[in-house]
Coordinates of C-alpha atoms in Angstrom, one line a residue:
X271 CA 0.0 0.2 0.0
X272 CA 1.1 3.5 -0.5
X273 CA 1.8 6.1 1.7
X274 CA -1.3 7.1 4.0
X275 CA -3.3 10.3 2.4
X276 CA -6.5 10.0 4.5
X277 CA -6.5 11.9 7.5
X278 CA -3.6 14.2 6.5
X279 CA -5.6 15.6 3.4
X280 CA -9.2 16.2 2.9
X281 CA -10.9 14.0 0.2
X282 CA -11.8 17.4 -1.9
X283 CA -8.1 18.4 -1.7
X284 CA -6.8 15.2 -2.8
X285 CA -9.3 15.2 -5.8
X286 CA -8.3 18.7 -7.0
X287 CA -4.5 17.2 -6.8
X288 CA -5.2 14.8 -9.7
X289 CA -4.7 15.4 -13.1
X290 CA -7.7 14.8 -15.4
X291 CA -6.7 11.3 -16.4
X292 CA -6.2 10.5 -12.9
X293 CA -9.8 11.7 -12.2
X294 CA -11.3 9.7 -15.0
X295 CA -9.8 6.6 -14.2
X296 CA -10.6 6.8 -10.3
X297 CA -14.5 7.8 -11.3
X298 CA -14.1 4.8 -13.6
X299 CA -13.2 2.2 -10.9
X300 CA -15.7 3.8 -8.2
X301 CA -18.6 4.0 -10.8
X302 CA -18.0 0.6 -12.5
X303 CA -20.9 -1.4 -12.9
X304 CA -19.2 -5.0 -13.8
X305 CA -19.7 -8.1 -11.7
X306 CA -17.3 -8.0 -8.7
X307 CA -15.5 -11.2 -7.9
X308 CA -14.3 -12.1 -4.5
X309 CA -13.2 -9.3 -2.2
X310 CA -15.1 -6.7 -4.8
X311 CA -12.4 -7.2 -7.1
X312 CA -13.4 -5.8 -10.7
X313 CA -11.8 -6.6 -14.1
X314 CA -9.7 -3.6 -15.0
X315 CA -8.0 -5.0 -18.0
X316 CA -6.8 -7.9 -19.9
X317 CA -3.9 -8.0 -22.3
X318 CA -4.3 -9.3 -24.9
X319 CA -8.0 -8.5 -25.2
X320 CA -10.4 -11.6 -25.6
X321 CA -12.1 -12.0 -29.0
X322 CA -15.7 -10.8 -28.7
X323 CA -17.4 -7.5 -27.9
X324 CA -15.7 -4.8 -25.9
X325 CA -16.8 -3.5 -22.7
X326 CA -16.2 -6.1 -20.6
X327 CA -13.4 -4.5 -18.6
X328 CA -13.0 -1.2 -17.1
X329 CA -10.5 0.0 -19.5
X330 CA -12.7 -0.8 -22.3
X331 CA -15.3 2.0 -20.9
X332 CA -12.3 4.8 -20.4
X333 CA -11.2 3.8 -24.2
X334 CA -14.8 4.4 -25.4
X335 CA -14.5 7.6 -23.4
X336 CA -11.7 8.8 -25.3
X337 CA -8.9 7.9 -23.1
X338 CA -5.7 6.4 -24.0
X339 CA -5.1 3.0 -22.6
X340 CA -1.2 3.4 -22.8
X341 CA 0.5 4.0 -19.4
X342 CA -3.0 2.8 -17.5
X343 CA -0.8 1.0 -15.0
X344 CA 1.1 4.0 -14.2
X345 CA -2.1 6.0 -13.7
X346 CA -3.4 3.4 -11.4
X347 CA -0.3 3.4 -9.3
X348 CA -0.7 7.2 -8.8
X349 CA -4.2 6.2 -7.5
X350 CA -2.7 3.3 -5.3
X351 CA 0.1 6.0 -3.8
X352 CA -2.9 8.3 -2.6
X353 CA -4.8 5.3 -0.8
X354 CA -7.7 5.5 -3.3
X355 CA -7.5 2.2 -5.2
X356 CA -5.8 -1.3 -4.7
X357 CA -4.9 -3.5 -7.7
X358 CA -3.9 -7.2 -8.2
X359 CA -1.9 -8.2 -11.3
X360 CA -2.1 -12.0 -12.7
X361 CA -2.2 -14.3 -15.6
X362 CA -5.4 -15.8 -16.6
X363 CA -6.0 -18.3 -19.5
X364 CA -8.6 -16.8 -22.0
X365 CA -11.4 -19.4 -23.5
X366 CA -9.2 -19.5 -26.6
X367 CA -6.4 -21.1 -24.6
X368 CA -4.2 -17.9 -24.4
X369 CA -2.6 -16.5 -21.7
X370 CA -3.5 -13.0 -20.9
X371 CA -2.4 -10.3 -18.3
X372 CA -5.0 -9.3 -15.9
X373 CA -5.4 -6.4 -13.8
X374 CA -8.1 -6.4 -11.4
X375 CA -9.0 -3.1 -9.5
X376 CA -10.8 -2.2 -6.2
X377 CA -11.8 1.1 -5.0
X378 CA -10.6 1.7 -1.0
X379 CA -12.9 3.7 1.2
X380 CA -10.9 6.9 0.7
X381 CA -11.3 6.5 -3.0
X382 CA -15.1 6.2 -2.5
X383 CA -14.9 9.4 -0.3
X384 CA -12.8 11.4 -2.9
X385 CA -15.2 10.7 -5.6
X386 CA -18.1 11.7 -3.5
X387 CA -16.4 14.8 -2.6
X388 CA -15.9 15.3 -6.4
X389 CA -19.5 15.1 -7.2
X390 CA -20.3 17.2 -4.5
X391 CA -18.2 20.0 -5.6
X392 CA -19.0 19.6 -9.1
X393 CA -21.5 22.8 -8.9
X394 CA -19.4 24.6 -6.4
X395 CA -16.9 27.1 -7.4
X396 CA -13.6 26.8 -5.9
X397 CA -12.9 30.0 -3.8
X398 CA -9.2 29.8 -4.3
X399 CA -9.3 29.1 -8.3
X400 CA -6.8 31.1 -10.1
X401 CA -5.4 32.7 -7.3
X402 CA -8.6 34.3 -5.9
X403 CA -8.8 35.2 -2.1
X404 CA -5.2 34.7 -1.5
X405 CA -2.2 36.8 -0.6
X406 CA 1.2 36.0 -2.4
X407 CA 4.2 37.0 -0.7
X408 CA 8.1 36.6 -1.6
X409 CA 10.4 36.5 1.2
X410 CA 14.2 36.3 1.5
X411 CA 16.1 34.4 4.4
X412 CA 19.9 34.8 4.9
X413 CA 22.0 32.0 6.1
X414 CA 21.3 33.4 9.8
X415 CA 17.7 32.6 8.8
X416 CA 16.9 36.3 9.5
X417 CA 14.3 37.9 7.2
X418 CA 16.0 40.3 4.7
X419 CA 12.9 41.2 2.5
X420 CA 9.5 40.8 1.9
X421 CA 7.4 41.8 -1.3
X422 CA 3.6 41.2 -1.7
X423 CA 2.3 40.3 -5.2
X424 CA -0.8 41.1 -6.6
X425 CA -3.0 38.1 -8.0
X426 CA -2.3 39.5 -11.6
X427 CA 1.3 39.1 -10.6
X428 CA 1.0 35.6 -9.5
X429 CA -0.9 34.2 -12.2
X430 CA 1.9 35.5 -14.8
X431 CA 4.6 33.3 -13.0
X432 CA 2.4 30.5 -11.8
X433 CA 3.4 28.0 -14.5
X434 CA 6.8 27.9 -12.5
X435 CA 5.1 26.2 -9.7
X436 CA 3.1 22.9 -10.6
X437 CA 1.1 23.0 -7.5
X438 CA -2.7 23.2 -6.7
X439 CA -4.1 26.3 -4.3
X440 CA -4.8 23.6 -1.9
X441 CA -0.9 22.7 -1.9
X442 CA 0.0 26.2 -1.5
X443 CA -1.9 26.5 1.6
X444 CA -1.0 23.4 3.1
X445 CA 3.0 23.4 2.7
X446 CA 2.8 27.5 3.0
X447 CA 6.1 28.6 1.5
X448 CA 8.0 27.0 -1.6
X449 CA 11.6 27.8 -2.5
X450 CA 11.8 30.0 -5.5
X451 CA 13.9 28.2 -8.2
X452 CA 17.1 30.2 -9.4
X453 CA 15.7 29.9 -13.1
X454 CA 12.6 31.6 -11.8
X455 CA 14.2 34.8 -10.4
X456 CA 14.8 36.8 -13.8
X457 CA 11.2 35.9 -14.8
X458 CA 9.6 37.4 -11.5
X459 CA 11.6 40.3 -12.0
X460 CA 10.2 41.2 -15.3
X461 CA 6.8 40.9 -13.7
X462 CA 7.1 42.5 -10.0
X463 CA 9.7 45.5 -10.6
X464 CA 10.4 45.8 -6.6
X465 CA 11.5 42.4 -6.5
X466 CA 15.3 42.4 -5.7
X467 CA 17.5 39.5 -5.1
X468 CA 20.9 39.1 -3.2
X469 CA 23.4 36.6 -3.0
X470 CA 23.4 34.2 -0.3
X471 CA 19.6 34.8 0.2
X472 CA 17.2 32.1 -0.2
X473 CA 13.8 33.3 -1.4
X474 CA 10.6 31.6 -0.9
X475 CA 7.0 32.3 -2.5
X476 CA 4.2 31.9 -0.1
X477 CA 0.3 32.0 -0.2
X478 CA -2.1 32.9 2.6
X479 CA -6.0 32.9 2.5
X480 CA -7.1 36.6 2.2
X481 CA -10.7 37.1 2.2
X482 CA -10.3 41.2 2.5
X483 CA -12.5 43.0 -0.1
X484 CA -10.7 44.3 -3.0
X485 CA -10.0 48.1 -2.7
X486 CA -12.3 50.6 -4.3
X487 CA -10.9 52.0 -7.9
X488 CA -9.7 55.5 -6.9

């Protein structure tokens, strides 16, 4: 089993941390209407696929929905590491006598909870989407751990550099502050004129919830 995710992060936060492919695979496992074997295991895939009509595996449904089947095991492992699903691998003999690699999957309780959170949030707007209701602060610390500089970024300034960090809004708030890569400094200076970088100082970009009303236009 992968590292325990449940209890440390909410189901809604975990859902938002999945990419679109991982979300689709999780929902396919949770919502599958296939016959379940012993222990609730359901057939995820057979390779090679048996002759006959498709639709007997979860992967068939994902293929019909337009998802590539390449890398399916890697996607499942990403869900496994988050304690959302568990898997079984083995060999099975098909009716025509061929041996096929069989993958079976089963959603874990936290996987069901995460899928339920996704369905509940489908009609709700994320209050922190696109950097809204957050305050962005660039801080520089010297070798003595003393604070050397503080620069506050506007939402527009953050949006201009957010692609430097592959982090969701929830991850920003959970961890707090993230190291600013050296390669990102010149990029940030182009966006934030007041940003200054000194040798021997480590810089971090952090996010805080901020529900203060926007200032009135002058």
